[in-house]
Short mmCIF file of C-alpha atoms and ligand atoms in Angstrom, two decimals:
data_model
loop_
_atom_site.label_atom_id
_atom_site.label_comp_id
_atom_site.label_asym_id
_atom_site.label_seq_id
_atom_site.Cartn_x
_atom_site.Cartn_y
_atom_site.Cartn_z
CA MET Z 275 0.00 0.00 0.00
CA ASP Z 276 1.19 3.51 -0.84
CA PHE Z 277 1.12 6.00 2.00
CA LYS Z 278 0.77 9.76 1.67
CA HIS Z 279 1.36 10.87 5.23
CA ILE Z 280 3.61 8.27 6.79
CA LEU Z 281 6.95 6.70 5.90
CA LEU Z 282 7.26 2.99 6.54
CA GLU Z 283 10.70 1.50 6.89
CA LYS Z 284 12.07 -1.89 7.84
CA LYS Z 285 15.70 -2.51 8.78
CA GLY Z 286 16.27 -6.05 9.98
CA PRO Z 287 14.09 -6.66 13.03
CA ILE Z 288 13.13 -3.00 13.50
CA GLY Z 289 10.15 -1.45 11.75
CA THR Z 290 9.70 2.32 11.81
CA ILE Z 291 6.67 4.49 11.15
CA THR Z 292 7.43 8.19 10.63
CA VAL Z 293 4.47 10.54 10.60
CA ASN Z 294 5.33 12.76 7.67
CA ARG Z 295 3.34 15.97 7.86
CA PRO Z 296 5.90 18.38 9.29
CA ASP Z 297 4.23 21.54 7.91
CA LYS Z 298 1.29 20.75 10.25
CA LEU Z 299 3.57 19.54 13.04
CA ASN Z 300 2.50 15.98 12.18
CA ALA Z 301 -1.07 16.62 13.39
CA LEU Z 302 -3.29 13.57 12.99
CA ASN Z 303 -6.35 13.78 10.76
CA THR Z 304 -8.49 10.75 9.92
CA GLU Z 305 -6.43 9.94 6.86
CA VAL Z 306 -3.16 9.99 8.82
CA VAL Z 307 -4.66 7.87 11.59
CA SER Z 308 -5.86 5.31 9.08
CA GLU Z 309 -2.40 5.19 7.46
CA ILE Z 310 -0.77 4.74 10.88
CA ARG Z 311 -3.21 1.93 11.62
CA SER Z 312 -2.56 0.21 8.34
CA GLY Z 313 1.23 0.77 8.52
CA PHE Z 314 1.29 -0.57 12.04
CA GLU Z 315 -0.66 -3.66 10.98
CA THR Z 316 1.84 -4.26 8.17
CA LEU Z 317 4.75 -4.22 10.62
CA ASP Z 318 2.83 -6.06 13.33
CA THR Z 319 2.04 -8.98 11.03
CA ASP Z 320 5.56 -9.15 9.57
CA PRO Z 321 7.29 -12.06 11.31
CA GLU Z 322 10.74 -10.50 10.76
CA VAL Z 323 9.82 -7.35 12.68
CA ARG Z 324 10.45 -7.61 16.42
CA VAL Z 325 10.26 -3.99 17.56
CA ILE Z 326 8.21 -1.11 16.12
CA VAL Z 327 9.37 2.51 16.42
CA ILE Z 328 7.04 5.45 15.87
CA THR Z 329 8.38 8.96 15.35
CA GLY Z 330 7.58 12.28 13.67
CA LYS Z 331 9.26 13.96 10.70
CA GLY Z 332 11.31 17.08 11.41
CA GLU Z 333 12.94 18.45 14.52
CA LYS Z 334 10.00 20.38 15.92
CA ALA Z 335 7.23 17.91 16.55
CA PHE Z 336 6.61 14.26 17.25
CA ILE Z 337 2.84 14.82 16.84
CA ALA Z 338 1.14 18.10 17.85
CA GLY Z 339 -2.19 16.40 18.39
CA ALA Z 340 -5.31 15.48 16.52
CA ASP Z 341 -6.04 17.82 13.62
CA ILE Z 342 -8.01 20.74 15.05
CA SER Z 343 -9.12 21.94 11.61
CA GLU Z 344 -10.80 18.58 11.00
CA MET Z 345 -12.51 18.57 14.41
CA GLN Z 346 -13.66 22.19 14.33
CA ASP Z 347 -17.08 21.61 12.73
CA ILE Z 348 -17.95 18.03 13.63
CA ASP Z 349 -21.07 17.09 15.61
CA PRO Z 350 -21.20 14.83 18.70
CA LEU Z 351 -21.82 11.65 16.70
CA GLN Z 352 -18.90 12.41 14.41
CA ALA Z 353 -16.82 13.21 17.51
CA MET Z 354 -17.76 9.81 18.92
CA ALA Z 355 -16.57 8.10 15.72
CA PHE Z 356 -13.39 10.24 15.70
CA ALA Z 357 -12.62 9.20 19.28
CA GLN Z 358 -13.47 5.56 18.63
CA ASN Z 359 -11.19 5.41 15.59
CA GLY Z 360 -8.29 6.98 17.49
CA GLN Z 361 -8.85 4.79 20.55
CA ALA Z 362 -8.97 1.60 18.46
CA THR Z 363 -5.78 2.55 16.60
CA LEU Z 364 -3.88 3.17 19.83
CA ARG Z 365 -5.33 0.07 21.46
CA ALA Z 366 -3.98 -2.09 18.61
CA MET Z 367 -0.50 -0.78 19.41
CA GLU Z 368 -0.93 -1.45 23.09
CA ARG Z 369 -2.26 -4.98 22.49
CA SER Z 370 0.43 -5.92 19.97
CA ASP Z 371 2.77 -8.76 20.96
CA LYS Z 372 5.63 -6.61 19.68
CA ILE Z 373 7.39 -3.95 21.68
CA VAL Z 374 6.48 -0.47 20.48
CA ILE Z 375 8.74 2.53 21.11
CA ALA Z 376 7.74 6.17 20.72
CA ALA Z 377 10.76 8.24 19.61
CA ILE Z 378 9.55 11.67 20.72
CA ASN Z 379 11.50 14.25 18.72
CA GLY Z 380 9.61 17.39 19.75
CA TYR Z 381 6.06 18.38 20.70
CA ALA Z 382 3.92 15.42 21.82
CA LEU Z 383 0.63 17.12 22.52
CA GLY Z 384 -2.94 15.90 22.73
CA GLY Z 385 -3.31 12.88 20.45
CA GLY Z 386 0.49 12.83 20.11
CA LEU Z 387 0.97 12.19 23.80
CA GLU Z 388 -1.98 9.79 23.77
CA LEU Z 389 -0.32 7.79 21.00
CA ALA Z 390 2.99 7.83 22.87
CA MET Z 391 1.27 6.60 26.03
CA ALA Z 392 -0.06 3.57 24.14
CA CYS Z 393 3.56 2.63 23.34
CA ASP Z 394 5.65 0.47 25.65
CA LEU Z 395 8.61 2.84 25.88
CA ARG Z 396 8.76 6.61 25.38
CA ILE Z 397 12.25 7.88 24.54
CA ALA Z 398 12.36 11.64 24.06
CA SER Z 399 14.74 14.36 22.96
CA ASP Z 400 15.66 17.02 25.50
CA THR Z 401 13.79 19.48 23.27
CA ALA Z 402 10.48 17.63 23.58
CA LYS Z 403 7.43 19.05 25.30
CA VAL Z 404 4.46 16.95 26.28
CA GLY Z 405 0.95 17.76 27.39
CA GLN Z 406 -2.80 17.35 27.00
CA PRO Z 407 -3.86 20.87 25.87
CA GLU Z 408 -7.42 19.90 24.81
CA ILE Z 409 -9.00 21.87 27.68
CA LYS Z 410 -7.66 25.04 26.07
CA ILE Z 411 -9.75 24.40 22.97
CA GLY Z 412 -12.91 23.52 24.86
CA VAL Z 413 -12.72 19.72 24.94
CA ILE Z 414 -10.97 16.88 26.78
CA PRO Z 415 -8.63 14.12 25.56
CA GLY Z 416 -10.57 11.53 23.57
CA TRP Z 417 -8.01 8.90 22.60
CA GLY Z 418 -7.43 7.40 26.04
CA GLY Z 419 -5.52 10.37 27.45
CA THR Z 420 -7.49 10.80 30.66
CA GLN Z 421 -7.19 7.10 31.39
CA ARG Z 422 -3.62 6.24 30.39
CA LEU Z 423 -2.16 9.42 31.90
CA ALA Z 424 -3.77 8.73 35.28
CA ARG Z 425 -2.53 5.14 35.15
CA LEU Z 426 1.01 6.18 34.21
CA VAL Z 427 1.59 9.15 36.53
CA GLY Z 428 -1.28 8.98 39.06
CA LYS Z 429 -4.38 11.13 39.43
CA THR Z 430 -2.61 14.13 40.96
CA LYS Z 431 -0.30 14.81 38.01
CA ALA Z 432 -2.89 13.65 35.46
CA LYS Z 433 -5.37 16.20 36.78
CA GLU Z 434 -2.74 18.93 36.81
CA LEU Z 435 -1.86 18.28 33.17
CA VAL Z 436 -5.38 17.69 31.84
CA LEU Z 437 -7.05 20.50 33.80
CA THR Z 438 -4.44 23.16 33.04
CA GLY Z 439 -3.56 21.96 29.55
CA LYS Z 440 0.02 23.03 30.13
CA ALA Z 441 2.91 21.40 28.28
CA ILE Z 442 5.86 20.30 30.37
CA PRO Z 443 9.48 19.85 29.28
CA ALA Z 444 10.89 16.39 28.71
CA SER Z 445 13.01 16.53 31.88
CA GLU Z 446 9.92 17.09 34.03
CA ALA Z 447 7.96 14.41 32.18
CA GLU Z 448 10.79 11.96 32.83
CA ALA Z 449 10.82 12.89 36.52
CA ILE Z 450 7.11 12.06 36.92
CA GLY Z 451 7.50 8.72 35.13
CA LEU Z 452 5.81 9.74 31.90
CA LEU Z 453 8.93 9.30 29.78
CA THR Z 454 11.28 6.34 29.84
CA MET Z 455 14.43 8.25 28.94
CA VAL Z 456 15.52 11.68 27.69
CA VAL Z 457 18.55 12.16 25.42
CA PRO Z 458 20.00 15.02 23.34
CA LEU Z 459 18.01 15.57 20.13
CA ASP Z 460 20.92 14.70 17.82
CA THR Z 461 21.35 11.31 19.52
CA LEU Z 462 17.65 10.41 19.76
CA MET Z 463 17.36 7.92 16.92
CA ASP Z 464 20.71 6.27 17.80
CA ALA Z 465 19.52 5.85 21.39
CA VAL Z 466 16.15 4.48 20.24
CA MET Z 467 17.77 2.05 17.80
CA LYS Z 468 20.20 0.85 20.46
CA VAL Z 469 17.30 0.02 22.78
CA ALA Z 470 15.29 -1.49 19.90
CA HIS Z 471 18.15 -3.77 18.83
CA SER Z 472 18.84 -4.91 22.38
CA LEU Z 473 15.14 -5.83 22.75
CA ALA Z 474 15.18 -7.60 19.37
CA GLU Z 475 17.88 -9.94 20.69
CA LEU Z 476 15.68 -11.15 23.54
CA GLY Z 477 13.06 -13.87 23.35
CA ARG Z 478 9.95 -12.66 21.56
CA PHE Z 479 7.60 -14.78 23.64
CA SER Z 480 8.94 -13.66 27.02
CA LEU Z 481 8.93 -10.01 25.87
CA ALA Z 482 5.26 -10.25 24.89
CA ALA Z 483 4.46 -12.10 28.13
CA ALA Z 484 6.16 -9.41 30.22
CA LYS Z 485 4.38 -6.61 28.35
CA HIS Z 486 0.93 -8.18 28.68
CA ALA Z 487 1.45 -9.25 32.31
CA ILE Z 488 2.18 -5.63 33.26
CA ASP Z 489 -0.60 -4.11 31.14
CA ASP Z 490 -3.28 -6.67 32.00
CA GLY Z 491 -2.27 -6.87 35.66
CA CYS Z 492 -2.65 -3.12 36.14
CA GLU Z 493 -6.33 -3.36 35.16
CA VAL Z 494 -7.43 -5.91 37.78
CA ASP Z 495 -7.17 -6.52 41.54
CA PHE Z 496 -3.90 -7.84 42.97
CA GLU Z 497 -4.98 -11.48 43.35
CA LYS Z 498 -6.15 -11.60 39.75
CA ALA Z 499 -3.02 -9.76 38.66
CA GLN Z 500 -0.83 -12.37 40.35
CA GLU Z 501 -2.80 -15.08 38.58
CA ILE Z 502 -2.16 -13.36 35.24
CA GLU Z 503 1.54 -13.17 36.06
CA ARG Z 504 1.63 -16.86 37.11
CA GLN Z 505 0.00 -17.94 33.87
CA PHE Z 506 2.37 -15.94 31.68
CA PHE Z 507 5.33 -17.18 33.76
CA ALA Z 508 4.24 -20.80 33.35
CA LEU Z 509 3.63 -20.31 29.62
CA CYS Z 510 7.24 -19.17 29.17
CA PHE Z 511 8.25 -22.74 30.12
CA ALA Z 512 6.34 -24.03 27.11
CA HIS Z 513 8.67 -22.07 24.83
CA SER Z 514 12.13 -23.18 23.70
CA ASP Z 515 13.54 -19.76 24.66
CA GLN Z 516 13.24 -20.69 28.34
CA LYS Z 517 15.42 -23.82 27.93
CA GLU Z 518 17.85 -21.93 25.73
CA GLY Z 519 18.06 -18.92 28.07
CA MET Z 520 18.69 -20.98 31.19
CA THR Z 521 21.03 -23.46 29.49
CA ALA Z 522 23.06 -20.61 27.99
CA PHE Z 523 23.40 -18.99 31.41
CA LEU Z 524 24.64 -22.21 32.98
CA GLU Z 525 26.99 -22.88 30.05
CA LYS Z 526 28.29 -19.27 30.35
CA ARG Z 527 27.44 -18.38 26.75
CA THR Z 528 25.15 -15.92 24.97
CA PRO Z 529 21.67 -17.35 24.39
CA ARG Z 530 20.41 -17.86 20.86
CA PHE Z 531 16.71 -17.13 21.15
CA SER Z 532 14.36 -18.35 18.46
N1 COA Y 52 -4.09 20.53 14.37
C1 COA Y 52 -4.05 21.17 13.20
N2 COA Y 52 -3.02 21.92 12.81
C2 COA Y 52 -2.00 22.07 13.67
C3 COA Y 52 -1.99 21.44 14.92
C4 COA Y 52 -3.08 20.64 15.27
N3 COA Y 52 -3.16 19.95 16.42
N4 COA Y 52 -0.84 21.77 15.55
C5 COA Y 52 -0.16 22.57 14.72
N5 COA Y 52 -0.85 22.77 13.57
C6 COA Y 52 -0.49 23.57 12.41
C7 COA Y 52 -0.71 25.05 12.66
O1 COA Y 52 -2.06 25.40 12.43
C8 COA Y 52 0.22 25.63 11.63
O2 COA Y 52 -0.37 25.53 10.37
P1 COA Y 52 -0.27 26.79 9.31
O3 COA Y 52 1.22 26.94 9.07
O4 COA Y 52 -1.00 26.31 8.10
O5 COA Y 52 -0.86 27.96 10.00
C9 COA Y 52 1.41 24.67 11.65
O6 COA Y 52 0.91 23.45 12.17
C10 COA Y 52 2.56 25.14 12.51
O7 COA Y 52 2.06 25.36 13.81
P2 COA Y 52 2.26 26.77 14.60
O8 COA Y 52 1.16 26.87 15.61
O9 COA Y 52 2.39 27.87 13.64
O10 COA Y 52 3.65 26.51 15.30
P3 COA Y 52 4.19 27.18 16.65
O11 COA Y 52 5.62 26.85 16.74
O12 COA Y 52 3.81 28.63 16.71
O13 COA Y 52 3.40 26.46 17.84
C11 COA Y 52 2.46 24.52 18.99
C12 COA Y 52 3.61 25.06 18.08
C13 COA Y 52 2.61 23.01 19.06
C14 COA Y 52 2.60 25.15 20.39
C15 COA Y 52 1.09 24.91 18.37
O14 COA Y 52 1.08 24.52 17.01
C16 COA Y 52 -0.11 24.28 19.06
O15 COA Y 52 -0.49 24.69 20.14
N6 COA Y 52 -0.72 23.27 18.39
C17 COA Y 52 -1.95 22.67 18.85
C18 COA Y 52 -1.70 21.74 19.99
C19 COA Y 52 -3.01 21.14 20.49
O16 COA Y 52 -3.85 21.83 21.01
N7 COA Y 52 -3.13 19.81 20.31
C20 COA Y 52 -4.28 19.09 20.78
C21 COA Y 52 -5.32 19.02 19.76
S1 COA Y 52 -6.72 18.13 20.36
#
């Protein structure tokens, strides 16, 4: 499929989606969202791809939010569909068995931060700014922002960010646990690729199990969460990577995961 607004790239086990609309700070309209969804599905179903990176074109913005010009005149039913489409796209990333990394190269606002929060890791440049500014344009986040932000940083900080709409610098976002890591802008993609390649060398089953155990466990009570963890732990022993990983350790060699 030919894409107009995203660039899709595959280098060995790493697939990259670059939102390519820098003149609009990579703002997401329905067409861009549908390309991201389709591009993600392409990488997600490619057995060679182990880790998926999402970034924005240019040095100014990762994604400056959903496209305000598209939302300006829609009615509540269209707004419902707009939210549902965005939520489903982000949920597919979150539910993927692959590890997804947001490489945040500038503004991650509104839908941009919401997309980043659906990723497993958020690695940002020191120039990045993140926030949920929707309140300033008379609405609230609609792509999971109120929910994922509260889960990631707690209600206190989530309310501060969503109620004020202020954008905070990357250093502050890292300090409250919203970002995984902050690096100088000119080293961002090297840092992201280093992390991506180190993940790609690990066992794909245990990575997916770890991701889902954390995500699923956070949504249920502790007893149920422990059960989820137990089941994923036990399932790892059904995979050859467990024997290989433990044997390699005892034989003092590097494991060769499947
Ligand atoms: N939707 C639509 N267009 C957007 C956009 C968005 N979310 N964010 C930026 N753009 C467009 C601007 O309209 C402008 O287009 P133009 O050149 O045709 O006028 C272009 O991108 C550049 O943005 P500009 O505002 O001129 O850049 P800036 O450096 O002065 O400010 C921001 C950068 C990120 C602070 C500012 O663009 C902004 O506040 N964007 C909206 C953020 C937001 O509210 N997102 C949540 C939406 S729900």
